[in-house]
PDB file of C-alpha atoms in Angstrom:
ATOM      1  CA  UNK A   3     -34.543 105.731  54.055  1.00  0.00           C
ATOM      2  CA  UNK A   4     -31.861 108.513  55.485  1.00  0.00           C
ATOM      3  CA  UNK A   5     -31.824 110.943  58.004  1.00  0.00           C
ATOM      4  CA  UNK A   6     -28.397 112.527  56.575  1.00  0.00           C
ATOM      5  CA  UNK A   7     -26.480 110.272  58.508  1.00  0.00           C
ATOM      6  CA  UNK A   8     -24.636 108.928  55.034  1.00  0.00           C
ATOM      7  CA  UNK A   9     -26.151 104.898  55.773  1.00  0.00           C
ATOM      8  CA  UNK A  10     -27.716 104.097  53.494  1.00  0.00           C
ATOM      9  CA  UNK A  11     -26.780 100.552  51.834  1.00  0.00           C
ATOM     10  CA  UNK A  12     -24.763 100.335  54.782  1.00  0.00           C
ATOM     11  CA  UNK A  13     -24.318  96.188  56.695  1.00  0.00           C
ATOM     12  CA  UNK A  14     -24.061  96.765  60.288  1.00  0.00           C
ATOM     13  CA  UNK A  15     -24.214  93.876  62.881  1.00  0.00           C
ATOM     14  CA  UNK A  16     -25.602  94.338  66.453  1.00  0.00           C
ATOM     15  CA  UNK A  17     -25.010  91.987  68.836  1.00  0.00           C
ATOM     16  CA  UNK A  18     -27.783  91.671  71.707  1.00  0.00           C
ATOM     17  CA  UNK A  19     -30.180  93.373  69.128  1.00  0.00           C
ATOM     18  CA  UNK A  20     -33.339  92.533  70.666  1.00  0.00           C
ATOM     19  CA  UNK A  21     -33.879  94.549  73.706  1.00  0.00           C
ATOM     20  CA  UNK A  22     -32.690  97.196  75.447  1.00  0.00           C
ATOM     21  CA  UNK A  23     -29.581  98.985  74.343  1.00  0.00           C
ATOM     22  CA  UNK A  24     -28.806  96.894  71.301  1.00  0.00           C
ATOM     23  CA  UNK A  25     -32.406  96.894  70.566  1.00  0.00           C
ATOM     24  CA  UNK A  26     -32.485 100.741  70.351  1.00  0.00           C
ATOM     25  CA  UNK A  27     -29.862 100.420  68.247  1.00  0.00           C
ATOM     26  CA  UNK A  28     -31.082  98.470  65.162  1.00  0.00           C
ATOM     27  CA  UNK A  29     -33.757  99.967  65.170  1.00  0.00           C
ATOM     28  CA  UNK A  30     -31.560 103.767  64.709  1.00  0.00           C
ATOM     29  CA  UNK A  31     -29.485 102.037  62.356  1.00  0.00           C
ATOM     30  CA  UNK A  32     -32.159 101.572  60.587  1.00  0.00           C
ATOM     31  CA  UNK A  33     -33.537 104.016  60.712  1.00  0.00           C
ATOM     32  CA  UNK A  34     -30.390 105.469  58.745  1.00  0.00           C
ATOM     33  CA  UNK A  35     -30.097 103.454  55.986  1.00  0.00           C
ATOM     34  CA  UNK A  36     -28.568 100.317  57.149  1.00  0.00           C
ATOM     35  CA  UNK A  37     -28.947  97.074  56.779  1.00  0.00           C
ATOM     36  CA  UNK A  38     -28.902  95.656  60.208  1.00  0.00           C
ATOM     37  CA  UNK A  39     -27.762  91.558  60.967  1.00  0.00           C
ATOM     38  CA  UNK A  40     -29.078  91.477  64.665  1.00  0.00           C
ATOM     39  CA  UNK A  41     -28.544  88.102  67.003  1.00  0.00           C
ATOM     40  CA  UNK A  42     -29.613  86.947  70.388  1.00  0.00           C
ATOM     41  CA  UNK A  43     -29.298  83.934  72.231  1.00  0.00           C
ATOM     42  CA  UNK A  44     -33.607  83.070  71.621  1.00  0.00           C
ATOM     43  CA  UNK A  45     -35.760  84.367  69.046  1.00  0.00           C
ATOM     44  CA  UNK A  46     -38.247  87.048  70.138  1.00  0.00           C
ATOM     45  CA  UNK A  47     -41.494  86.097  69.727  1.00  0.00           C
ATOM     46  CA  UNK A  48     -42.326  89.703  67.125  1.00  0.00           C
ATOM     47  CA  UNK A  49     -40.301  89.432  64.703  1.00  0.00           C
ATOM     48  CA  UNK A  50     -40.250  91.382  61.053  1.00  0.00           C
ATOM     49  CA  UNK A  51     -37.041  91.335  59.368  1.00  0.00           C
ATOM     50  CA  UNK A  52     -37.016  86.594  60.123  1.00  0.00           C
ATOM     51  CA  UNK A  53     -33.730  86.373  57.860  1.00  0.00           C
ATOM     52  CA  UNK A  54     -31.696  89.520  59.425  1.00  0.00           C
ATOM     53  CA  UNK A  55     -31.799  87.128  62.756  1.00  0.00           C
ATOM     54  CA  UNK A  56     -29.767  85.140  64.209  1.00  0.00           C
ATOM     55  CA  UNK A  57     -29.969  82.522  66.984  1.00  0.00           C
ATOM     56  CA  UNK A  58     -27.283  82.133  68.926  1.00  0.00           C
ATOM     57  CA  UNK A  59     -25.758  82.469  71.930  1.00  0.00           C
ATOM     58  CA  UNK A  60     -21.502  84.619  71.262  1.00  0.00           C
ATOM     59  CA  UNK A  61     -20.701  83.931  74.487  1.00  0.00           C
ATOM     60  CA  UNK A  62     -19.231  80.921  72.921  1.00  0.00           C
ATOM     61  CA  UNK A  63     -17.043  80.259  70.025  1.00  0.00           C
ATOM     62  CA  UNK A  64     -19.747  78.235  68.603  1.00  0.00           C
ATOM     63  CA  UNK A  65     -22.023  80.611  68.459  1.00  0.00           C
ATOM     64  CA  UNK A  66     -20.066  83.390  67.023  1.00  0.00           C
ATOM     65  CA  UNK A  67     -19.066  80.907  64.150  1.00  0.00           C
ATOM     66  CA  UNK A  68     -22.909  81.022  63.753  1.00  0.00           C
ATOM     67  CA  UNK A  69     -23.040  84.812  64.041  1.00  0.00           C
ATOM     68  CA  UNK A  70     -20.015  85.530  61.739  1.00  0.00           C
ATOM     69  CA  UNK A  71     -21.438  82.817  58.863  1.00  0.00           C
ATOM     70  CA  UNK A  72     -24.413  84.274  58.959  1.00  0.00           C
ATOM     71  CA  UNK A  73     -22.691  87.370  58.220  1.00  0.00           C
ATOM     72  CA  UNK A  74     -20.864  86.245  55.294  1.00  0.00           C
ATOM     73  CA  UNK A  75     -24.042  84.852  53.877  1.00  0.00           C
ATOM     74  CA  UNK A  76     -26.750  87.062  54.286  1.00  0.00           C
ATOM     75  CA  UNK A  77     -25.539  90.746  53.874  1.00  0.00           C
ATOM     76  CA  UNK A  78     -22.159  89.217  51.642  1.00  0.00           C
ATOM     77  CA  UNK A  79     -19.941  91.936  54.525  1.00  0.00           C
ATOM     78  CA  UNK A  80     -20.212  94.327  56.622  1.00  0.00           C
ATOM     79  CA  UNK A  81     -19.618  97.727  57.132  1.00  0.00           C
ATOM     80  CA  UNK A  82     -20.018  98.425  60.804  1.00  0.00           C
ATOM     81  CA  UNK A  83     -20.482  95.309  64.234  1.00  0.00           C
ATOM     82  CA  UNK A  84     -21.622  97.210  67.300  1.00  0.00           C
ATOM     83  CA  UNK A  85     -21.105  94.658  69.998  1.00  0.00           C
ATOM     84  CA  UNK A  86     -23.970  95.197  72.917  1.00  0.00           C
ATOM     85  CA  UNK A  87     -24.327  91.690  74.109  1.00  0.00           C
ATOM     86  CA  UNK A  88     -22.758  91.545  77.767  1.00  0.00           C
ATOM     87  CA  UNK A  89     -24.534  91.580  81.135  1.00  0.00           C
ATOM     88  CA  UNK A  90     -24.618  89.899  84.457  1.00  0.00           C
ATOM     89  CA  UNK A  91     -26.104  87.449  86.719  1.00  0.00           C
ATOM     90  CA  UNK A  92     -23.118  87.337  89.202  1.00  0.00           C
ATOM     91  CA  UNK A  93     -24.437  86.865  92.985  1.00  0.00           C
ATOM     92  CA  UNK A  94     -24.222  89.284  95.556  1.00  0.00           C
ATOM     93  CA  UNK A  95     -21.621  89.208  98.026  1.00  0.00           C
ATOM     94  CA  UNK A  96     -18.343  90.516  97.231  1.00  0.00           C
ATOM     95  CA  UNK A  97     -15.343  88.607  95.429  1.00  0.00           C
ATOM     96  CA  UNK A  98     -15.812  85.766  97.773  1.00  0.00           C
ATOM     97  CA  UNK A  99     -18.426  84.384  96.610  1.00  0.00           C
ATOM     98  CA  UNK A 100     -17.226  84.745  92.951  1.00  0.00           C
ATOM     99  CA  UNK A 101     -15.329  81.074  91.948  1.00  0.00           C
ATOM    100  CA  UNK A 102     -13.460  80.358  88.853  1.00  0.00           C
ATOM    101  CA  UNK A 103     -17.142  79.709  87.062  1.00  0.00           C
ATOM    102  CA  UNK A 104     -18.044  83.699  87.261  1.00  0.00           C
ATOM    103  CA  UNK A 105     -15.767  85.161  86.271  1.00  0.00           C
ATOM    104  CA  UNK A 106     -15.080  83.294  83.111  1.00  0.00           C
ATOM    105  CA  UNK A 107     -19.049  83.369  82.750  1.00  0.00           C
ATOM    106  CA  UNK A 108     -18.025  87.439  82.665  1.00  0.00           C
ATOM    107  CA  UNK A 109     -15.169  86.876  80.337  1.00  0.00           C
ATOM    108  CA  UNK A 110     -17.345  85.198  78.000  1.00  0.00           C
ATOM    109  CA  UNK A 111     -20.306  87.202  77.818  1.00  0.00           C
ATOM    110  CA  UNK A 112     -18.595  90.568  78.246  1.00  0.00           C
ATOM    111  CA  UNK A 113     -14.933  90.137  76.207  1.00  0.00           C
ATOM    112  CA  UNK A 114     -15.541  87.338  74.165  1.00  0.00           C
ATOM    113  CA  UNK A 115     -17.531  87.282  71.730  1.00  0.00           C
ATOM    114  CA  UNK A 116     -16.153  91.237  70.410  1.00  0.00           C
ATOM    115  CA  UNK A 117     -12.332  89.821  70.162  1.00  0.00           C
ATOM    116  CA  UNK A 118     -14.211  85.963  68.186  1.00  0.00           C
ATOM    117  CA  UNK A 119     -16.303  88.168  66.465  1.00  0.00           C
ATOM    118  CA  UNK A 120     -13.823  90.868  64.831  1.00  0.00           C
ATOM    119  CA  UNK A 121     -11.112  88.314  64.871  1.00  0.00           C
ATOM    120  CA  UNK A 122     -13.847  86.432  62.270  1.00  0.00           C
ATOM    121  CA  UNK A 123     -15.202  89.549  60.357  1.00  0.00           C
ATOM    122  CA  UNK A 124     -12.099  92.281  60.370  1.00  0.00           C
ATOM    123  CA  UNK A 125     -10.016  90.174  57.277  1.00  0.00           C
ATOM    124  CA  UNK A 126     -12.872  91.521  54.861  1.00  0.00           C
ATOM    125  CA  UNK A 127     -13.031  95.173  56.451  1.00  0.00           C
ATOM    126  CA  UNK A 128      -9.751  94.957  55.387  1.00  0.00           C
ATOM    127  CA  UNK A 129      -9.877  93.935  52.142  1.00  0.00           C
ATOM    128  CA  UNK A 130     -11.938  96.972  51.954  1.00  0.00           C
ATOM    129  CA  UNK A 131      -9.886  99.555  53.829  1.00  0.00           C
ATOM    130  CA  UNK A 132     -12.891 101.063  54.861  1.00  0.00           C
ATOM    131  CA  UNK A 133     -15.197  99.656  58.328  1.00  0.00           C
ATOM    132  CA  UNK A 134     -16.435 101.188  61.563  1.00  0.00           C
ATOM    133  CA  UNK A 135     -16.305  98.798  64.703  1.00  0.00           C
ATOM    134  CA  UNK A 136     -17.954  99.682  68.391  1.00  0.00           C
ATOM    135  CA  UNK A 137     -18.172  97.904  71.480  1.00  0.00           C
ATOM    136  CA  UNK A 138     -20.012  98.708  73.717  1.00  0.00           C
ATOM    137  CA  UNK A 139     -18.447  99.083  77.634  1.00  0.00           C
ATOM    138  CA  UNK A 140     -19.754 100.543  81.036  1.00  0.00           C
ATOM    139  CA  UNK A 141     -18.937 103.741  83.903  1.00  0.00           C
ATOM    140  CA  UNK A 142     -18.142 100.339  85.718  1.00  0.00           C
ATOM    141  CA  UNK A 143     -14.550 100.057  83.688  1.00  0.00           C
ATOM    142  CA  UNK A 144     -13.975 103.145  85.901  1.00  0.00           C
ATOM    143  CA  UNK A 145     -16.957 102.905  88.876  1.00  0.00           C
ATOM    144  CA  UNK A 146     -16.073  98.950  90.245  1.00  0.00           C
ATOM    145  CA  UNK A 147     -19.596  98.241  92.123  1.00  0.00           C
ATOM    146  CA  UNK A 148     -18.205  95.337  94.730  1.00  0.00           C
ATOM    147  CA  UNK A 149     -21.072  93.765  95.447  1.00  0.00           C
ATOM    148  CA  UNK A 150     -22.032  92.368  92.614  1.00  0.00           C
ATOM    149  CA  UNK A 151     -20.476  93.354  89.923  1.00  0.00           C
ATOM    150  CA  UNK A 152     -16.794  93.228  90.077  1.00  0.00           C
ATOM    151  CA  UNK A 153     -16.212  89.860  86.634  1.00  0.00           C
ATOM    152  CA  UNK A 154     -18.572  92.167  85.102  1.00  0.00           C
ATOM    153  CA  UNK A 155     -16.829  95.592  85.349  1.00  0.00           C
ATOM    154  CA  UNK A 156     -13.557  93.906  85.507  1.00  0.00           C
ATOM    155  CA  UNK A 157     -14.566  92.161  82.344  1.00  0.00           C
ATOM    156  CA  UNK A 158     -15.399  95.849  80.766  1.00  0.00           C
ATOM    157  CA  UNK A 159     -12.031  96.914  81.277  1.00  0.00           C
ATOM    158  CA  UNK A 160     -10.679  94.423  79.946  1.00  0.00           C
ATOM    159  CA  UNK A 161     -13.049  95.052  76.946  1.00  0.00           C
ATOM    160  CA  UNK A 162     -12.074  98.860  77.092  1.00  0.00           C
ATOM    161  CA  UNK A 163      -8.302  98.077  76.503  1.00  0.00           C
ATOM    162  CA  UNK A 164      -9.000  95.090  73.762  1.00  0.00           C
ATOM    163  CA  UNK A 165     -10.561  97.823  72.029  1.00  0.00           C
ATOM    164  CA  UNK A 166      -7.911 100.703  72.029  1.00  0.00           C
ATOM    165  CA  UNK A 167      -4.974  98.393  71.307  1.00  0.00           C
ATOM    166  CA  UNK A 168      -7.723  96.790  67.988  1.00  0.00           C
ATOM    167  CA  UNK A 169      -7.967 100.735  67.134  1.00  0.00           C
ATOM    168  CA  UNK A 170      -4.145 101.333  66.484  1.00  0.00           C
ATOM    169  CA  UNK A 171      -3.813  98.323  64.698  1.00  0.00           C
ATOM    170  CA  UNK A 172      -6.826  98.851  62.527  1.00  0.00           C
ATOM    171  CA  UNK A 173      -6.775 102.777  62.943  1.00  0.00           C
ATOM    172  CA  UNK A 174      -3.904 103.127  59.894  1.00  0.00           C
ATOM    173  CA  UNK A 175      -5.577 101.072  57.347  1.00  0.00           C
ATOM    174  CA  UNK A 176      -9.232 102.225  57.457  1.00  0.00           C
ATOM    175  CA  UNK A 177     -11.199 100.845  59.859  1.00  0.00           C
ATOM    176  CA  UNK A 178     -11.997 102.576  62.707  1.00  0.00           C
ATOM    177  CA  UNK A 179     -12.455 101.482  66.218  1.00  0.00           C
ATOM    178  CA  UNK A 180     -15.016 103.626  68.876  1.00  0.00           C
ATOM    179  CA  UNK A 181     -15.757 102.954  73.077  1.00  0.00           C
ATOM    180  CA  UNK A 182     -19.317 103.955  74.303  1.00  0.00           C
ATOM    181  CA  UNK A 183     -19.280 104.144  77.424  1.00  0.00           C
ATOM    182  CA  UNK A 184     -23.313 103.628  79.157  1.00  0.00           C
ATOM    183  CA  UNK A 185     -23.732 104.180  83.279  1.00  0.00           C
ATOM    184  CA  UNK A 186     -27.083 103.563  84.185  1.00  0.00           C
ATOM    185  CA  UNK A 187     -29.507 103.100  81.325  1.00  0.00           C
ATOM    186  CA  UNK A 188     -33.577 102.590  81.104  1.00  0.00           C
ATOM    187  CA  UNK A 189     -33.580  99.693  80.341  1.00  0.00           C
ATOM    188  CA  UNK A 190     -37.101  97.716  79.950  1.00  0.00           C
ATOM    189  CA  UNK A 191     -34.915  94.830  81.758  1.00  0.00           C
ATOM    190  CA  UNK A 192     -34.135  98.250  84.621  1.00  0.00           C
ATOM    191  CA  UNK A 193     -37.458  98.793  84.850  1.00  0.00           C
ATOM    192  CA  UNK A 194     -38.200  95.125  86.442  1.00  0.00           C
ATOM    193  CA  UNK A 195     -35.450  96.258  88.714  1.00  0.00           C
ATOM    194  CA  UNK A 196     -36.480  99.170  90.356  1.00  0.00           C
ATOM    195  CA  UNK A 197     -39.930  97.658  89.904  1.00  0.00           C
ATOM    196  CA  UNK A 198     -39.072  94.997  92.234  1.00  0.00           C
ATOM    197  CA  UNK A 199     -37.024  97.228  94.644  1.00  0.00           C
ATOM    198  CA  UNK A 200     -39.372  99.721  94.889  1.00  0.00           C
ATOM    199  CA  UNK A 201     -42.007  96.274  95.991  1.00  0.00           C
ATOM    200  CA  UNK A 202     -39.366  94.840  98.668  1.00  0.00           C
ATOM    201  CA  UNK A 203     -38.781  98.269  99.872  1.00  0.00           C
ATOM    202  CA  UNK A 204     -42.759  99.397 100.148  1.00  0.00           C
ATOM    203  CA  UNK A 205     -41.977 102.275  98.658  1.00  0.00           C
ATOM    204  CA  UNK A 206     -43.205 103.695  95.029  1.00  0.00           C
ATOM    205  CA  UNK A 207     -41.520 103.865  91.342  1.00  0.00           C
ATOM    206  CA  UNK A 208     -40.051 106.578  91.749  1.00  0.00           C
ATOM    207  CA  UNK A 209     -38.479 106.327  95.705  1.00  0.00           C
ATOM    208  CA  UNK A 210     -36.685 103.066  94.242  1.00  0.00           C
ATOM    209  CA  UNK A 211     -35.278 104.669  91.579  1.00  0.00           C
ATOM    210  CA  UNK A 212     -33.235 107.733  93.560  1.00  0.00           C
ATOM    211  CA  UNK A 213     -32.616 104.682  96.351  1.00  0.00           C
ATOM    212  CA  UNK A 214     -30.820 103.386  93.018  1.00  0.00           C
ATOM    213  CA  UNK A 215     -29.458 106.604  91.445  1.00  0.00           C
ATOM    214  CA  UNK A 216     -27.962 107.776  95.117  1.00  0.00           C
ATOM    215  CA  UNK A 217     -26.639 104.273  95.490  1.00  0.00           C
ATOM    216  CA  UNK A 218     -24.309 104.980  92.299  1.00  0.00           C
ATOM    217  CA  UNK A 219     -23.335 108.823  93.869  1.00  0.00           C
ATOM    218  CA  UNK A 220     -25.744 110.368  92.032  1.00  0.00           C
ATOM    219  CA  UNK A 221     -26.504 111.158  88.258  1.00  0.00           C
ATOM    220  CA  UNK A 222     -26.871 114.829  88.100  1.00  0.00           C
ATOM    221  CA  UNK A 223     -29.518 115.047  85.316  1.00  0.00           C
ATOM    222  CA  UNK A 224     -31.569 113.674  87.768  1.00  0.00           C
ATOM    223  CA  UNK A 225     -32.951 110.465  85.282  1.00  0.00           C
ATOM    224  CA  UNK A 226     -30.887 107.558  83.977  1.00  0.00           C
ATOM    225  CA  UNK A 227     -29.577 107.056  80.415  1.00  0.00           C
ATOM    226  CA  UNK A 228     -32.341 106.382  77.922  1.00  0.00           C
ATOM    227  CA  UNK A 229     -31.714 103.368  75.180  1.00  0.00           C
ATOM    228  CA  UNK A 230     -32.804 106.276  72.074  1.00  0.00           C
ATOM    229  CA  UNK A 231     -29.581 108.615  73.349  1.00  0.00           C
ATOM    230  CA  UNK A 232     -27.001 105.516  73.386  1.00  0.00           C
ATOM    231  CA  UNK A 233     -28.913 105.141  69.526  1.00  0.00           C
ATOM    232  CA  UNK A 234     -28.945 108.256  68.171  1.00  0.00           C
ATOM    233  CA  UNK A 235     -24.832 108.236  69.625  1.00  0.00           C
ATOM    234  CA  UNK A 236     -23.997 105.201  68.222  1.00  0.00           C
ATOM    235  CA  UNK A 237     -25.588 106.724  65.558  1.00  0.00           C
ATOM    236  CA  UNK A 238     -23.242 109.006  64.683  1.00  0.00           C
ATOM    237  CA  UNK A 239     -20.148 107.273  65.877  1.00  0.00           C
ATOM    238  CA  UNK A 240     -21.071 104.892  62.790  1.00  0.00           C
ATOM    239  CA  UNK A 241     -21.622 107.436  60.082  1.00  0.00           C
ATOM    240  CA  UNK A 242     -19.566 108.574  57.516  1.00  0.00           C
ATOM    241  CA  UNK A 243     -19.752 112.324  60.187  1.00  0.00           C
ATOM    242  CA  UNK A 244     -17.305 110.524  62.675  1.00  0.00           C
ATOM    243  CA  UNK A 245     -14.778 110.078  60.272  1.00  0.00           C
ATOM    244  CA  UNK A 246     -11.827 111.262  61.929  1.00  0.00           C
ATOM    245  CA  UNK A 247     -13.344 110.154  65.279  1.00  0.00           C
ATOM    246  CA  UNK A 248     -11.068 106.806  67.046  1.00  0.00           C
ATOM    247  CA  UNK A 249      -9.393 105.254  69.041  1.00  0.00           C
ATOM    248  CA  UNK A 250     -11.620 106.576  72.051  1.00  0.00           C
ATOM    249  CA  UNK A 251     -14.131 106.122  74.512  1.00  0.00           C
ATOM    250  CA  UNK A 252     -17.750 108.240  74.928  1.00  0.00           C
ATOM    251  CA  UNK A 253     -19.748 108.149  77.846  1.00  0.00           C
ATOM    252  CA  UNK A 254     -23.291 108.590  78.687  1.00  0.00           C
ATOM    253  CA  UNK A 255     -23.894 108.138  81.766  1.00  0.00           C
ATOM    254  CA  UNK A 256     -25.001 112.218  82.454  1.00  0.00           C
ATOM    255  CA  UNK A 257     -22.849 112.854  84.926  1.00  0.00           C
ATOM    256  CA  UNK A 258     -22.793 109.479  87.298  1.00  0.00           C
ATOM    257  CA  UNK A 259     -19.036 109.465  86.815  1.00  0.00           C
ATOM    258  CA  UNK A 260     -17.307 112.554  89.457  1.00  0.00           C
ATOM    259  CA  UNK A 261     -14.512 113.739  87.264  1.00  0.00           C
ATOM    260  CA  UNK A 262     -13.574 113.564  83.403  1.00  0.00           C
TER     261      UNK A 262
END
């Protein structure tokens, strides 16, 4: 199947591809004709493409090695890498409650998986002198929320900086490296969070949703982004239609960041 993006037969790895943005990216790339291997820490209950999933914790070096090996064995190489995996489980309370373990966990979740997998898979891309790497960053790299996610924001800023540096090194060798920076995306996890906030505040879903948007400084379009909207952008950037695009970052936040 193809929709004009010219991804038929392309081999892709999408990390964190069983829920949220990652799940949408997997579906979109497959819709465009790519063969997509995905990974997460646990195997989903319903899994159609069993051979195209590998269970691994890529917050560890061992997990990244397992995934890289699966890419070579099951895909025979890779043309597209989309690093989606990331997140934060830090407690609220600002910088004082974030000890060394919390900071290390933020880096392990949001920076090192991309560094390690790129290091493992880029040599083959360089040999074929073709490939696309897309790093999913976050608007928090520019607009950090200090109460709970300052370590996450710093790790995403590091990921963005690393991505830019990598693009300069491998761009002349045929590899494009691009960043996608989402704001608030209304994933299933985000919906659960809003429902919890609504319950605690004694309001309805829409009220809690608006309150959360207001806490971010507002979203001019009046709603969060949808996972499929992020996936559509990723699919375009991974395609030959974006052949001249590398080394830059695309913000998809509904206008949340007030300056360009």
